Short mmCIF file of C-alpha atoms in Angstrom, two decimals:
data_model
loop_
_atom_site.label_atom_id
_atom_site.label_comp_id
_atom_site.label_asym_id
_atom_site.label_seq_id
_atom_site.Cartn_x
_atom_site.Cartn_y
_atom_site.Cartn_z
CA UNK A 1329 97.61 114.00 99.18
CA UNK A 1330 99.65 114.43 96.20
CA UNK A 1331 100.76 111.27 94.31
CA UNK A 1332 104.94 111.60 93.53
CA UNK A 1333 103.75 112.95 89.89
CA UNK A 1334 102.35 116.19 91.39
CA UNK A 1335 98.22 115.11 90.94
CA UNK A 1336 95.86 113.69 93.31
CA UNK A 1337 94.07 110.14 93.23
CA UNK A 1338 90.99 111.59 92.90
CA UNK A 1339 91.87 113.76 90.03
CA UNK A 1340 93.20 110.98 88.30
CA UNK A 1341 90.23 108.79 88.99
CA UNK A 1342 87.92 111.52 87.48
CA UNK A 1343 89.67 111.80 84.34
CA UNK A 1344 90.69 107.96 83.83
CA UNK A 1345 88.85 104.82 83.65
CA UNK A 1346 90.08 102.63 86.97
CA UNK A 1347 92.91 100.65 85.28
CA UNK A 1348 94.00 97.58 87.61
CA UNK A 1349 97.02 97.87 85.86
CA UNK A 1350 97.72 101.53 86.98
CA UNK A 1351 96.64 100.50 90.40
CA UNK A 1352 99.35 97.21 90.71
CA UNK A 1353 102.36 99.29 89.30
CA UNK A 1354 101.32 102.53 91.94
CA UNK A 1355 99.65 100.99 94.78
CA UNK A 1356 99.28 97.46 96.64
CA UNK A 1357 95.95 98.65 97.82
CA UNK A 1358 93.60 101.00 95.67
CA UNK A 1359 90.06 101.76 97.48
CA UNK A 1360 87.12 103.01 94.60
CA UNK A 1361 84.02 104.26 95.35
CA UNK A 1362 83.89 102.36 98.19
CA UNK A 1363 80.85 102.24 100.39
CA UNK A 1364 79.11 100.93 103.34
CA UNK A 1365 76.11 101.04 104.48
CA UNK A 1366 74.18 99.78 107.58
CA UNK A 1367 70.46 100.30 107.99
CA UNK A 1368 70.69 103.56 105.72
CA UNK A 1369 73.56 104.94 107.84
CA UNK A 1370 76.65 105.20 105.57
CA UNK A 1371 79.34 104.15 107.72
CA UNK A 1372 82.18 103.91 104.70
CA UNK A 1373 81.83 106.53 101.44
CA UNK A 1374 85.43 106.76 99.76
CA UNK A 1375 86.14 108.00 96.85
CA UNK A 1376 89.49 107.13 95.79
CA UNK A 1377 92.34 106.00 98.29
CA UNK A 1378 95.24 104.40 97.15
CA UNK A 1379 98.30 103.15 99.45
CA UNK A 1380 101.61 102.88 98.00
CA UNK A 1381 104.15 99.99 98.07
CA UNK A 1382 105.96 99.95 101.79
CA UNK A 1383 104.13 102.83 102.61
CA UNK A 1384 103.22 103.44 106.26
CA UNK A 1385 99.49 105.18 106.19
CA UNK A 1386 98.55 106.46 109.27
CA UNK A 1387 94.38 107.20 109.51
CA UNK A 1388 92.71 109.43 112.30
CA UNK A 1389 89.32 110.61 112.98
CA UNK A 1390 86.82 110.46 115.91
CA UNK A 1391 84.54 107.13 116.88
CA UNK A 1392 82.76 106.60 114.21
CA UNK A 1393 84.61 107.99 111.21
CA UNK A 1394 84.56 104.68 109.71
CA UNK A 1395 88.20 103.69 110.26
CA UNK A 1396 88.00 100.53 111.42
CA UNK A 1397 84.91 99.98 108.72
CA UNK A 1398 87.67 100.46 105.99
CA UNK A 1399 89.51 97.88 107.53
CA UNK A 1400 86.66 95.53 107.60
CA UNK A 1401 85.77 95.86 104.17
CA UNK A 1402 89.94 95.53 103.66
CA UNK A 1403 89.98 92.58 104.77
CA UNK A 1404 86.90 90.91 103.88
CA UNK A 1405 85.10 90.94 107.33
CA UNK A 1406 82.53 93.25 105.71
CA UNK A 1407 81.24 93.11 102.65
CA UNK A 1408 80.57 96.40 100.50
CA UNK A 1409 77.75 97.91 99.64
CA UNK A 1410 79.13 99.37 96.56
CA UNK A 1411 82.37 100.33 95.01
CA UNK A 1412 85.77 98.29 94.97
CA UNK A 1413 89.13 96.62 96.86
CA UNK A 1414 91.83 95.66 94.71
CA UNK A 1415 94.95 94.46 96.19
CA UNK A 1416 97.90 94.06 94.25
CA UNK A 1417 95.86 94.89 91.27
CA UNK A 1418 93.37 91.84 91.90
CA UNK A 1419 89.56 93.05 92.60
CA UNK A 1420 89.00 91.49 96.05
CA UNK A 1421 86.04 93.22 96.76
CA UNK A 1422 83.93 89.65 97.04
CA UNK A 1423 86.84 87.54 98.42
CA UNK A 1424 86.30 85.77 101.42
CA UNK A 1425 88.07 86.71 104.72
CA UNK A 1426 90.54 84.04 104.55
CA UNK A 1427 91.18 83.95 100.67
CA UNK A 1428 92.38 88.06 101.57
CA UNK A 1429 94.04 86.84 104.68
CA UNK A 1430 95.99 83.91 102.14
CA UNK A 1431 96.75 86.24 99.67
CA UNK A 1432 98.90 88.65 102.16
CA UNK A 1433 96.74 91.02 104.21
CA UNK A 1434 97.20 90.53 107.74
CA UNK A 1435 95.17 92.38 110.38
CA UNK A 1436 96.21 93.49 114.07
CA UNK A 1437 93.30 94.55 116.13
CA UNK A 1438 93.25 96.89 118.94
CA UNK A 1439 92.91 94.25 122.20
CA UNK A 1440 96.12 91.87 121.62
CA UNK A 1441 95.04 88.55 120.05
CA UNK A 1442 97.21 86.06 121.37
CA UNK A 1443 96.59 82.70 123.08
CA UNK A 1444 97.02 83.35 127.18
CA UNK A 1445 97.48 79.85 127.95
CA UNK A 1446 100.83 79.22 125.74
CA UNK A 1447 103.81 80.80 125.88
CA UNK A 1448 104.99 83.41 123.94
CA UNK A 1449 107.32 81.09 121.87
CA UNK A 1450 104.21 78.29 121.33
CA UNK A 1451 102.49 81.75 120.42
CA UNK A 1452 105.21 82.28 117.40
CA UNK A 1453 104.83 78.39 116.64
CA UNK A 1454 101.03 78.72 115.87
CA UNK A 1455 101.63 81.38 113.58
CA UNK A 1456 103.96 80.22 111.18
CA UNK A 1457 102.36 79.31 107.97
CA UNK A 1458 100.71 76.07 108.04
CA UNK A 1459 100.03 75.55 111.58
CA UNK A 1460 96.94 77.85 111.99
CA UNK A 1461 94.74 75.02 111.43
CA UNK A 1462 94.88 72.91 114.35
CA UNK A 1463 96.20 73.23 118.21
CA UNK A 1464 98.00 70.02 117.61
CA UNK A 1465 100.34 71.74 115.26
CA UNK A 1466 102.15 73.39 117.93
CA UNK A 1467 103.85 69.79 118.80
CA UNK A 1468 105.22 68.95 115.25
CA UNK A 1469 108.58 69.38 114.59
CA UNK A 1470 109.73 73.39 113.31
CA UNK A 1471 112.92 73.51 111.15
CA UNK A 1472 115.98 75.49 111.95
CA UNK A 1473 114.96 78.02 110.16
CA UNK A 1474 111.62 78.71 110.83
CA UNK A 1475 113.47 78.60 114.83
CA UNK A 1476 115.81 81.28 113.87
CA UNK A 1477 113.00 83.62 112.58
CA UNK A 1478 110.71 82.98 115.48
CA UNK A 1479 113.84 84.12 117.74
CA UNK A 1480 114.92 86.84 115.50
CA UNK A 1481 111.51 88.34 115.54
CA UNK A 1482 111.26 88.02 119.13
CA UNK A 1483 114.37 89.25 119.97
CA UNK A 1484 113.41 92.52 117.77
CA UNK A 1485 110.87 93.43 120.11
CA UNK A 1486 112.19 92.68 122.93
CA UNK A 1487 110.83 89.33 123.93
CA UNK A 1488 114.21 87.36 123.75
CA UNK A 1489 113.89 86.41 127.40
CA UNK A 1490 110.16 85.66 127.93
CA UNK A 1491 110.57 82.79 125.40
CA UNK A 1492 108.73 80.44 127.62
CA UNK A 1493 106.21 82.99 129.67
CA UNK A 1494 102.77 82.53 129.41
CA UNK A 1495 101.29 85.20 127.63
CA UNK A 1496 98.82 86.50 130.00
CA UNK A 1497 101.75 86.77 132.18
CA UNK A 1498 103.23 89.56 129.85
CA UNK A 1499 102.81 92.99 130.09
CA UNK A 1500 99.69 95.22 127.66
CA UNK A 1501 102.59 96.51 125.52
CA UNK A 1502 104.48 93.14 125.29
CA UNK A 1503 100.77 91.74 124.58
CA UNK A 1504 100.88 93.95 121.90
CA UNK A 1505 104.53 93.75 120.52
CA UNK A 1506 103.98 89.45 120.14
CA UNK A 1507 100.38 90.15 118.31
CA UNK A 1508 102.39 92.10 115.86
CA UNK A 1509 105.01 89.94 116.01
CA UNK A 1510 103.13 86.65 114.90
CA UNK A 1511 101.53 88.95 112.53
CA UNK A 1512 104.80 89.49 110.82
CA UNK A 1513 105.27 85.78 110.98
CA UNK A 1514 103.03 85.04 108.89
CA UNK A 1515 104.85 87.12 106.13
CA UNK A 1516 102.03 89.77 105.20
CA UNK A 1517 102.55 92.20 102.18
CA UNK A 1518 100.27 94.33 104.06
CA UNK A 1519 99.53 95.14 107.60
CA UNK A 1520 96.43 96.25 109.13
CA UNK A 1521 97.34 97.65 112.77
CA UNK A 1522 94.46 99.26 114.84
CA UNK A 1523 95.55 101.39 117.87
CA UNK A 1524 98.90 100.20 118.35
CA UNK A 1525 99.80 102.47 121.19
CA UNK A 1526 96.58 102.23 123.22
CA UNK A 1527 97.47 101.51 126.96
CA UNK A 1528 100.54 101.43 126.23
CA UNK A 1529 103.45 103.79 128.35
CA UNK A 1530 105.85 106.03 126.90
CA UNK A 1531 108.34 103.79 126.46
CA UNK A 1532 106.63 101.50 125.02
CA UNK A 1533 105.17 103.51 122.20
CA UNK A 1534 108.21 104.97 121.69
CA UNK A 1535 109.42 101.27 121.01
CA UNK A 1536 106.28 100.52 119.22
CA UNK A 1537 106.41 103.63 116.37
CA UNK A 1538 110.36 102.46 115.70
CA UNK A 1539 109.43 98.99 115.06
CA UNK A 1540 106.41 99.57 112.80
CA UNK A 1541 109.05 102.31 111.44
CA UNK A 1542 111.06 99.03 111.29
CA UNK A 1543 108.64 97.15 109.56
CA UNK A 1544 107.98 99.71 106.70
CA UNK A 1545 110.80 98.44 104.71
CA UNK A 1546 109.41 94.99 104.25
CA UNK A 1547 105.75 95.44 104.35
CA UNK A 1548 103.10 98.52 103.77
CA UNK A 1549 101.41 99.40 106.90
CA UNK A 1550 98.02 101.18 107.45
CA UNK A 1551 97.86 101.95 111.18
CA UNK A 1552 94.67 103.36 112.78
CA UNK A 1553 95.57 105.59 115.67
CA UNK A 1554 94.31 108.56 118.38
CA UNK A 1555 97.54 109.08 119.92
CA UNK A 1556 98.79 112.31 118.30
CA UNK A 1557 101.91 111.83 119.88
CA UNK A 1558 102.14 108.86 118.71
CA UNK A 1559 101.23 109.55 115.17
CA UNK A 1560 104.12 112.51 115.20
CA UNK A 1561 106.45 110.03 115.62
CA UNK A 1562 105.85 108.06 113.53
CA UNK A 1563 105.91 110.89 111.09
CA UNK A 1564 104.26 109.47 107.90
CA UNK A 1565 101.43 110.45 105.58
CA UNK A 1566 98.04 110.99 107.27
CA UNK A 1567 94.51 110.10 105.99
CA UNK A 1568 91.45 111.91 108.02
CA UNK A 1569 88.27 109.93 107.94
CA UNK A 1570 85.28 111.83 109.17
CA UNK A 1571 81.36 110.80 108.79
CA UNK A 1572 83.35 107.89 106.37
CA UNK A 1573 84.37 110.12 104.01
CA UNK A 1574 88.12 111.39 103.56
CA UNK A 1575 88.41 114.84 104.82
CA UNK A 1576 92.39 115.29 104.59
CA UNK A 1577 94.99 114.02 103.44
CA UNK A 1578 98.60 115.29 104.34
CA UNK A 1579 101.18 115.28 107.10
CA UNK A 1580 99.75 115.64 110.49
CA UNK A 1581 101.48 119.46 110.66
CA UNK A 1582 99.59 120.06 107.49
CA UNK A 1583 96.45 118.53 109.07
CA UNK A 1584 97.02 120.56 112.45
CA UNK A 1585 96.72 123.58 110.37
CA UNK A 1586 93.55 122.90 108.67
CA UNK A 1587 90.42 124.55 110.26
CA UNK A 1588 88.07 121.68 109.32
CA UNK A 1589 90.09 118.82 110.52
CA UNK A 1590 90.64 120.76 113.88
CA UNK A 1591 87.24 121.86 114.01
CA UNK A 1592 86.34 117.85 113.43
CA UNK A 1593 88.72 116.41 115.55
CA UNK A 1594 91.75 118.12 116.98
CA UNK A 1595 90.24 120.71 118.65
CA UNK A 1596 92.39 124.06 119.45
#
């Protein structure tokens, strides 16, 4: 994909020394030479991938591409075999999971994460910043604001009036709309979303692409997806991952035009 001065990453990368400095002014995330390997299978071989600030990123392929590999090495679940993260200019590559998670990426996985037993609100509660340490947290006092966010998020999504439901009560897409929302709570510069749509009807991933749409103005969002549908609408640039290396980069009509991707993936 071209960057806005008419070159690619990788063309840049083979002509430049990796410059952190480069990396922090053009992207909040800046993948190099990034690898993975498990028992001699290379599940994660990347180049050069760099996301822009408040950029949506949308990333295809089939099981196994590597997609939610790049996400683990993101976000420090996995460490790398070779090659580097840096976020915000800063090489995280050997950060811990929770020193990444502190330092602003936030992850959604594809089954909800939410606590079934409490209600969506003492969901919200639990993920403000500060109170992921310790059930008991949920019973000291929030401030006014921190109230108004909580209901402002909520209300967003369309959760204004299950307030006091008990999440396992909720339905698969409102499971999924109050995992993103107390992902937002905590105030993430970037957003790791995987499958977003899965299960979900078409209502609700029509309501699900406008408010990740939504969210694009506040935070950058990579969101791993299947759903071409889905992926139209949310109409953003398109990274295809295939054997873990990138094979395309473009808008999805772009990629629904190339031979190799549909050969790969899309079929005919």
């Amino acid at each position: 994909m071209p960057n806005k001065d008419g070159t690619r990453l990788s063309e840049y990368l083979e002509q430049n020394p990796i410059d952190s400095r480069f990396s922090a002014e053009k992207y909040i995330l800046f993948l190099h030479q990034l690898t993975a390997v498990f028992d001699g299978f290379k599940a994660v071989d990347i180049m050069a991938l760099g996301i822009e600030h408040n950029e949506l990123r949308v990333v295809i392929g089939p099981n196994g591409a590597g997609k939610t590999t790049m996400c683990d090495l993101i976000s420090g679940k996995t460490r790398a075999s070779s090659g580097t993260v840096h976020f915000e200019g800063e090489n995280i590559t050997d950060t811990s999971e929770t020193e990444i998670a502190l330092m602003g990426i936030g992850r959604k996985f594809q089954t909800p994460t939410v606590f079934d037993s409490l209600t969506t609100y003492q969901n919200m509660e639990l993920a403000l910043p500060g109170n992921q340490n310790w059930l008991t947290n949920l019973y000291k006092q929030i401030t006014s604001e921190e109230n108004d966010q909580i209901l402002s998020i909520l209300e967003r999504v369309g959760l204004q009036n299950e307030l006091q439901t008990e999440a396992k009560y909720l339905s698969h897409g409102q499971r999924q709309w109050l995992a993103i929302s107390t992902l937002v709570l905590s105030s993430p510069k970037l957003l790791l979303v995987d499958e977003p749509a899965a299960g979900l009807t078409d209502a609700e991933t029509e309501l699900t692409a406008e408010l990740l749409l939504e969210l694009k103005g506040d935070h950058t969002l990579i969101v791993i997806e299947h759903d071409m549908d889905f992926v139209r609408q949310l109409n953003s640039p398109v990274t295809m991952l295939h054997e873990g290396k990138i094979m395309a980069e473009g808008t999805l009509a772009e990629l629904q035009q190339n031979d190799a991707v549909i050969e790969a993936y899309l079929g005919r």
